[in-house]
Coordinates of C-alpha atoms and ligand atoms in Angstrom, one line a residue:
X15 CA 115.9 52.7 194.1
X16 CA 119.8 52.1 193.8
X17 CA 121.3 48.4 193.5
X18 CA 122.7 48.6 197.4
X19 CA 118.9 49.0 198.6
X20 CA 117.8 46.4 195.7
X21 CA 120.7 43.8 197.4
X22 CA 119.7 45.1 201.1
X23 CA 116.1 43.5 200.4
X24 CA 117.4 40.2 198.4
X25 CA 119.7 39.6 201.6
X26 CA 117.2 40.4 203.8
X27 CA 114.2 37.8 202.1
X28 CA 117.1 34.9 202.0
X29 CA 118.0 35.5 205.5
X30 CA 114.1 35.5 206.6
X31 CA 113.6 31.9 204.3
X32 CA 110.7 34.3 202.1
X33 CA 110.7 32.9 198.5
X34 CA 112.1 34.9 195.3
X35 CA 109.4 35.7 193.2
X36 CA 109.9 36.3 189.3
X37 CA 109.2 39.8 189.3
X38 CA 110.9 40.4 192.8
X39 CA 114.2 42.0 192.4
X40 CA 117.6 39.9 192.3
X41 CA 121.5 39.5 191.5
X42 CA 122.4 39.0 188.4
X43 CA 124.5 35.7 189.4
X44 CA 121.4 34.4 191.3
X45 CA 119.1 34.4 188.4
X46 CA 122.2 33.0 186.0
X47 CA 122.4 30.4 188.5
X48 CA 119.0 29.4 188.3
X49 CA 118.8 29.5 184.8
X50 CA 121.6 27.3 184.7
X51 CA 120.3 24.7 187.4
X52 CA 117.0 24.5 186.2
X53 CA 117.6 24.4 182.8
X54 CA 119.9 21.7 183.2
X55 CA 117.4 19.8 185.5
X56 CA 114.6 20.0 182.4
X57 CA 117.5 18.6 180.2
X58 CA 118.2 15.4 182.9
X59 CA 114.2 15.2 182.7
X60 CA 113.6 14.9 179.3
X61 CA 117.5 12.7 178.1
X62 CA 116.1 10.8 180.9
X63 CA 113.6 9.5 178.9
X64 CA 115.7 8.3 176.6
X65 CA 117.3 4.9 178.6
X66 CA 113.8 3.9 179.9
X67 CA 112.4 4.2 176.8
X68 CA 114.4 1.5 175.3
X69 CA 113.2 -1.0 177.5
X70 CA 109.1 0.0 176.6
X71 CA 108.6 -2.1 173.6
X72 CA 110.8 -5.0 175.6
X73 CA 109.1 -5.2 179.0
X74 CA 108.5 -8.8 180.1
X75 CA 104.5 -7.8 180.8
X76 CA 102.1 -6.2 180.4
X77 CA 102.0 -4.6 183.6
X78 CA 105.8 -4.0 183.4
X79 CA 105.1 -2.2 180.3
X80 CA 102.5 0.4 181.1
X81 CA 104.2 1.2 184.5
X82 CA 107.1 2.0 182.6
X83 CA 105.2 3.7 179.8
X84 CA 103.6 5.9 182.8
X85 CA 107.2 6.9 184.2
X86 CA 108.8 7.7 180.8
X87 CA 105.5 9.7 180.4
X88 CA 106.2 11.8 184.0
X89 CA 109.4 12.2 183.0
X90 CA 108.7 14.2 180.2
X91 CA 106.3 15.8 181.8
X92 CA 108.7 16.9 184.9
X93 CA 111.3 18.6 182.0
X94 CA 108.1 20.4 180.8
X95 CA 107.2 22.2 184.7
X96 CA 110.9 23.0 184.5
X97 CA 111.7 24.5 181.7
X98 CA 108.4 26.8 182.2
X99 CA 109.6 27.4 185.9
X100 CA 113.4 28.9 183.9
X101 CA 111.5 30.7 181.2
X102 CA 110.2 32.8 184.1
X103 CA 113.7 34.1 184.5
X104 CA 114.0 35.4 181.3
X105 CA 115.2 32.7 179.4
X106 CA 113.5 31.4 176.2
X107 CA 112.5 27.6 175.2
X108 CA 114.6 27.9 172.3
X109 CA 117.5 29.1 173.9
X110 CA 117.5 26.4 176.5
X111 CA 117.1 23.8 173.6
X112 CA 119.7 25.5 171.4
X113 CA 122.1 25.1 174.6
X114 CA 121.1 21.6 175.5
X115 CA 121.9 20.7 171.4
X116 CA 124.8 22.6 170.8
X117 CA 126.4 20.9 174.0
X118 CA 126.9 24.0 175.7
X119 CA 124.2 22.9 178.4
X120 CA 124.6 19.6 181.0
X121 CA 121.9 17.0 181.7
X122 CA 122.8 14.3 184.6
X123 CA 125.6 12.6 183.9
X124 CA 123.4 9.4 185.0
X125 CA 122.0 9.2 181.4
X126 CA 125.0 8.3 179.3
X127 CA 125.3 5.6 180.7
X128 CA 123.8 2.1 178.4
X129 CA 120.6 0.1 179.9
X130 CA 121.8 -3.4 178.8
X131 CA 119.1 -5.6 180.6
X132 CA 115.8 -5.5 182.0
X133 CA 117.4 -5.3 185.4
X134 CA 118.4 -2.0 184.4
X135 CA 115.3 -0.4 184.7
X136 CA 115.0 -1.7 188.2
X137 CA 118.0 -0.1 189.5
X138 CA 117.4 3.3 187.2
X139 CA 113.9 3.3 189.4
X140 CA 115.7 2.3 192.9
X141 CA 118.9 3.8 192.5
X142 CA 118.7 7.2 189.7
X143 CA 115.1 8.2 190.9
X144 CA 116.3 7.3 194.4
X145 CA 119.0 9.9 193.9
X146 CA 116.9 12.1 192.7
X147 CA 114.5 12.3 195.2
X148 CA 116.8 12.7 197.5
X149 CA 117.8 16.2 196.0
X150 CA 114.4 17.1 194.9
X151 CA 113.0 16.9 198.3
X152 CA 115.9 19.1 199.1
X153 CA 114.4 21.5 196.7
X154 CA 111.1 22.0 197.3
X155 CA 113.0 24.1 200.0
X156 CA 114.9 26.0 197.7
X157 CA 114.8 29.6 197.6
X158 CA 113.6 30.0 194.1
X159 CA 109.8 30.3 194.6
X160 CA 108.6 28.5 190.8
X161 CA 111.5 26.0 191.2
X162 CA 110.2 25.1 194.9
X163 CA 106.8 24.7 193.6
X164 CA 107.5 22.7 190.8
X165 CA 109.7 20.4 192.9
X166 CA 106.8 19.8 195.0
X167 CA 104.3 18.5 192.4
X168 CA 107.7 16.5 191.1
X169 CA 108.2 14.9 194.0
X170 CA 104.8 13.3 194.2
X171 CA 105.1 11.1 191.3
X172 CA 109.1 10.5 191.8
X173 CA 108.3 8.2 194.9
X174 CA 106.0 6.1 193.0
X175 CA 109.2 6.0 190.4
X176 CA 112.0 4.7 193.2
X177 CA 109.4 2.1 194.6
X178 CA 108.3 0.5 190.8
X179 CA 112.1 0.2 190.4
X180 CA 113.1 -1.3 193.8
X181 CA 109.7 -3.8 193.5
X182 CA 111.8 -5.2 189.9
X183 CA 114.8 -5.5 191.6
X184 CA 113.1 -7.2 194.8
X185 CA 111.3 -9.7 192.3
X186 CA 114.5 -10.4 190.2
X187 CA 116.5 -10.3 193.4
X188 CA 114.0 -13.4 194.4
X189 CA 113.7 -15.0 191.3
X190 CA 116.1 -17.5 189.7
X191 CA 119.8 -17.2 189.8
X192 CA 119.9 -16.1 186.4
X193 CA 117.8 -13.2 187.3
X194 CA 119.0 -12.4 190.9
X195 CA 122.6 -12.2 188.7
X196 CA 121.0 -10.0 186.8
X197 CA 119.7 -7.8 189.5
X198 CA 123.0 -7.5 191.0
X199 CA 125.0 -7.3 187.6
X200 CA 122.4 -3.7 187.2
X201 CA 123.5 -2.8 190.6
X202 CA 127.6 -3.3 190.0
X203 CA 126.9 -1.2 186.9
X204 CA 124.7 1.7 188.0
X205 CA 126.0 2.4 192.3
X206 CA 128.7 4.2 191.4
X207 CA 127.2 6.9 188.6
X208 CA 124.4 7.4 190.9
X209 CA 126.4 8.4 193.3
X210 CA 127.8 11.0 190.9
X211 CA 124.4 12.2 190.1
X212 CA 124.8 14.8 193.9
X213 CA 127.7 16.2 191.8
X214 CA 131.3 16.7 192.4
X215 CA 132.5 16.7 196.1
X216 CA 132.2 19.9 198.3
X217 CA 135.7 20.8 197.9
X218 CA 135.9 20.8 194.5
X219 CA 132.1 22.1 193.7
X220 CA 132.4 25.9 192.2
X221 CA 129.1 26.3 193.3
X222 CA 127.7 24.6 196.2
X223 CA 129.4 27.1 198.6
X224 CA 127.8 30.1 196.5
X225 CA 124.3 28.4 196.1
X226 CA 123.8 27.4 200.2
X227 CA 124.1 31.3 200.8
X228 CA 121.2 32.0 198.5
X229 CA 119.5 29.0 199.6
X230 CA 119.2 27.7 196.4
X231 CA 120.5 24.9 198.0
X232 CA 119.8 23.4 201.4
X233 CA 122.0 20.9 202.1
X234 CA 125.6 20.2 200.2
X235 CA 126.2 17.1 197.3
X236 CA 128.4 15.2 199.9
X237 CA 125.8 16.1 202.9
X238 CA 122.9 14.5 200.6
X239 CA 125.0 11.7 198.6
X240 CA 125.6 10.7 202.5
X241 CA 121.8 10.5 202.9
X242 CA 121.5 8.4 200.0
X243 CA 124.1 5.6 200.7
X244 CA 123.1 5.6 204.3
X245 CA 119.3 4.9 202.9
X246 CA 120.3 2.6 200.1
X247 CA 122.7 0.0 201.4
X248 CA 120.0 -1.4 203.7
X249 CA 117.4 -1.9 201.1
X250 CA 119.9 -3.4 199.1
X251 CA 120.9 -6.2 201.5
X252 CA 117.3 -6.9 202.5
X253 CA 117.2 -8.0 198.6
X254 CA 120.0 -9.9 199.3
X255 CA 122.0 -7.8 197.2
X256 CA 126.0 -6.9 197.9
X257 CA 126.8 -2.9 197.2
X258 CA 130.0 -2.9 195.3
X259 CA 132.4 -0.7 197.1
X260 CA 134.5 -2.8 199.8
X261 CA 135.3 0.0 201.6
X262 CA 131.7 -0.1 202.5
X263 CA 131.6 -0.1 206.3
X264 CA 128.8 1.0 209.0
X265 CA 130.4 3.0 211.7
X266 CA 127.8 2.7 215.2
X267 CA 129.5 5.7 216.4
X268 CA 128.6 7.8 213.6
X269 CA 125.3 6.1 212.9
X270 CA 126.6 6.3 209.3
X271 CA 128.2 4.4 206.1
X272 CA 131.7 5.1 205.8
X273 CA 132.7 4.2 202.0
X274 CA 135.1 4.3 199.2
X275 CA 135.6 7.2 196.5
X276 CA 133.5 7.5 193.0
X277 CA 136.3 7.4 189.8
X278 CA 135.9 11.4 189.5
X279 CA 138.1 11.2 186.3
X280 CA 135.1 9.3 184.7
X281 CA 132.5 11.7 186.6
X282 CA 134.6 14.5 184.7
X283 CA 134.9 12.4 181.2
X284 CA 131.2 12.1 181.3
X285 CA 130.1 15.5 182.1
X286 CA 132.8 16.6 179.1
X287 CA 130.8 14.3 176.7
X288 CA 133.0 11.3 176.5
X289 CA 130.2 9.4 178.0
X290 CA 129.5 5.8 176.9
X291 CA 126.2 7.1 175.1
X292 CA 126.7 11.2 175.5
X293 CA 126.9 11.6 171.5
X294 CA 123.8 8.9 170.9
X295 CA 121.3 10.6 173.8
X296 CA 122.4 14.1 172.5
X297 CA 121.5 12.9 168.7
X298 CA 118.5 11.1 169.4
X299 CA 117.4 14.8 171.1
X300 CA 118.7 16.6 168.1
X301 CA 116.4 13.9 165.9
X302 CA 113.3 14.2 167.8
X303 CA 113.6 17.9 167.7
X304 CA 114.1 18.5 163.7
X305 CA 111.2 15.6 163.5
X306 CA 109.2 17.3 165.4
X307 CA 109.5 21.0 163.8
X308 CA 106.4 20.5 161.4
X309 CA 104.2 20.5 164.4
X310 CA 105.9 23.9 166.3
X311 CA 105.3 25.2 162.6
X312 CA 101.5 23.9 162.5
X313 CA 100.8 24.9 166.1
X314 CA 102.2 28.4 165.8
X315 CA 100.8 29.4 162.3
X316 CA 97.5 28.1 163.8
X317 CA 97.8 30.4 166.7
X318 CA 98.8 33.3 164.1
X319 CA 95.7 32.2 162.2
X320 CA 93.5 32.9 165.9
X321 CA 95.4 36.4 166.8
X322 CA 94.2 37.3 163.3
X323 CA 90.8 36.3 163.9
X324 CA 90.7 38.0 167.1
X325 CA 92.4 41.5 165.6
X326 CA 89.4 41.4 162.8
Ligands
LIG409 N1 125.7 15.5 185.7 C1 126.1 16.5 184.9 N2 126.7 17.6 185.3 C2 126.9 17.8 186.7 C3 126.5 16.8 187.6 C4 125.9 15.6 187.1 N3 125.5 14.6 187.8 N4 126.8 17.2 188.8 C5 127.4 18.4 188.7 N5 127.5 18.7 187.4 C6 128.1 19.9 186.8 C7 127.3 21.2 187.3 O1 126.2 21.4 186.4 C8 128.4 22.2 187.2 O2 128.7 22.5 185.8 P1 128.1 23.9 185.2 O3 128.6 25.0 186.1 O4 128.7 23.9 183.8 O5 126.6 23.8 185.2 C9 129.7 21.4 187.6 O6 129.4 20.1 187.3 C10 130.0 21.7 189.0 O7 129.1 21.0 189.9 P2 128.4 21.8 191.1 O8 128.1 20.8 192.1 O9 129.3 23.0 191.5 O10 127.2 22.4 190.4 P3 125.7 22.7 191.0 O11 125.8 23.6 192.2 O12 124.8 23.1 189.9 O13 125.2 21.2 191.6 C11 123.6 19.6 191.0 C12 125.0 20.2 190.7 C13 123.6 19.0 192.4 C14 123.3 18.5 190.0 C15 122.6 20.7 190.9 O14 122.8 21.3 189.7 C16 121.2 20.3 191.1 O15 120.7 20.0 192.2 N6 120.5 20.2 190.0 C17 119.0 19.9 190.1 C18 118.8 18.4 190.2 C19 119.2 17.7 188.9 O16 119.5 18.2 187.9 N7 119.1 16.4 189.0 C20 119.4 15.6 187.8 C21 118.7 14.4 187.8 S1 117.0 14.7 187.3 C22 116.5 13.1 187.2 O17 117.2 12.3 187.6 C23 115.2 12.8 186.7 C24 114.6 11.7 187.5 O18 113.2 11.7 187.3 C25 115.1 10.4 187.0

């Protein structure tokens, strides 16, 4: 059949709301995009890991400690659904890890930046998983049909994620003044990267635009960064914490948050990889994966071993 049927049909699926299946037929820029996206979402998952997992062997109880053991555990386990869900597109593990290592390949910016306190795990749980969800839950509507699915078995654990962090920063938020300083030193230092975390604005987004006619998005990054302030700045005050952005204003009219602008020159630093901890995160990934080549060695001359058993 030639390509203007093939495209006839994609159009016609997207326009209905069916899902894109991995055998179904589709435009070479979709499936790049896709590749690209969910790659790069495995990536966040698993660097992700990285600023939690600092805190493990440091959490003030025991309690504190296995529900952040837990997380980092999810965590890992979210990059793992998501770099199976690209692979269906064609792409290989290795490739994607070549990419992630050789820098060619993003992760959220969110992750180079330090976690200096205790607090910080708090607002990484309110604030990054906060984020997080609210793009995730955006797509589990996307039009990608292993992505959507994987989103939905994501999303499941992430709320548990945002409400272990907000409960740390409610109980430092009510604590001493040492630790509600703390709380709200975490917040200072994390609002505005979070907020970077729905991507560049519309305007200047090369993508967006592209990505809401396929439906691989469903709502823009200003549309859901919106969402997220408007959700945010009242938990945060009824912690009796202050957001700091002081063009922070509630408009009645608009039933919204009007605030100030994120330092897009950093946002764009970051994502170049002039992060504060871009070079450690991406060398702690390149560590953990030369340590970790005896057992891809063992596992696969093992499975050799069984496909010759089975061919005898
Ligand atoms: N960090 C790093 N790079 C970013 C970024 C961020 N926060 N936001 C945007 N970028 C990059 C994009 O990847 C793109 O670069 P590329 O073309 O080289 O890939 C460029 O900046 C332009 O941005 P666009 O908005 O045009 O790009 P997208 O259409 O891809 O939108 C996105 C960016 C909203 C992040 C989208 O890719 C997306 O929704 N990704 C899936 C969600 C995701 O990755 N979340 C990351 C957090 S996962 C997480 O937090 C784990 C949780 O459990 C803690």
């Amino acid at each position: 059949m030639e390509t203007i049927k093939l495209q006839e049909i994609f159009d016609a699926k997207i326009d209905r709301g069916d899902m894109i299946e991995p055998k179904d037929w589709m435009p070479d820029d979709y499936r790049k995009t896709l590749i690209r996206q969910i790659s790069q979402h495995a990536h966040s998952e698993i660097v992700g890991m990285l600023p939690e997992g600092n805190w493990i062997t440091r959490a003030p109880s025991l309690r504190r400690k296995m529900v952040l053991l837990a997380k980092v555990q999810d965590e890992g386990g979210h990059g793992l659904y998501l770099y199976s869900a690209a692979e269906t597109m064609g792409i290989s593990r290795d490739e994607m890890i070549e990419q992630l290592h050789s820098g060619k390949a993003k992760y959220s910016s969110i992750f180079n930046y330090p976690t200096l306190t205790w607090a910080d795990m708090g607002a990484i749980g309110w604030l990054v998983d906060g984020a997080a969800i609210m793009n995730q839950v955006m797509l589990q509507k996307t039009s990608y049909g292993p992505y959507s699915r994987a989103m939905i078995r994501i999303c499941k654990e992430e709320s548990f994620h945002q409400r272990q962090g907000y409960e740390i920063m409610s109980v430092l938020a009510a604590g001493t003044p040492e630790q509600k300083a703390m709380a709200q030193d975490a917040l200072n230092r994390f609002w505005w990267p979070s907020l970077m975390m729905f991507g560049p604005p519309d305007a200047s987004s090369p993508n967006t635009a592209q990505s809401m006619r396929w439906k691989i998005k469903r709502e823009t990054n200003d549309e859901l960064r919106q969402k997220f302030v408007d959700r945010t700045v009242p938990q945060a005050e009824f912690i009796g914490l202050t957001v700091p952005d002081k063009d922070l204003k509630w408009d009645e009219a608009k039933q919204s948050y009007d605030w100030g602008t994120p330092d897009w020159e950093e946002f764009n630093n970051v994502i170049k990889g002039n992060g504060p901890c871009n070079k450690e995160r991406l060398g702690a990934r390149v560590k953990a994966h030369e340590n970790g080549a005896w057992v891809r060695e063992a596992a696969a001359a093992y499975a050799a071993k069984q496909q010759q058993k089975v061919a005898a």
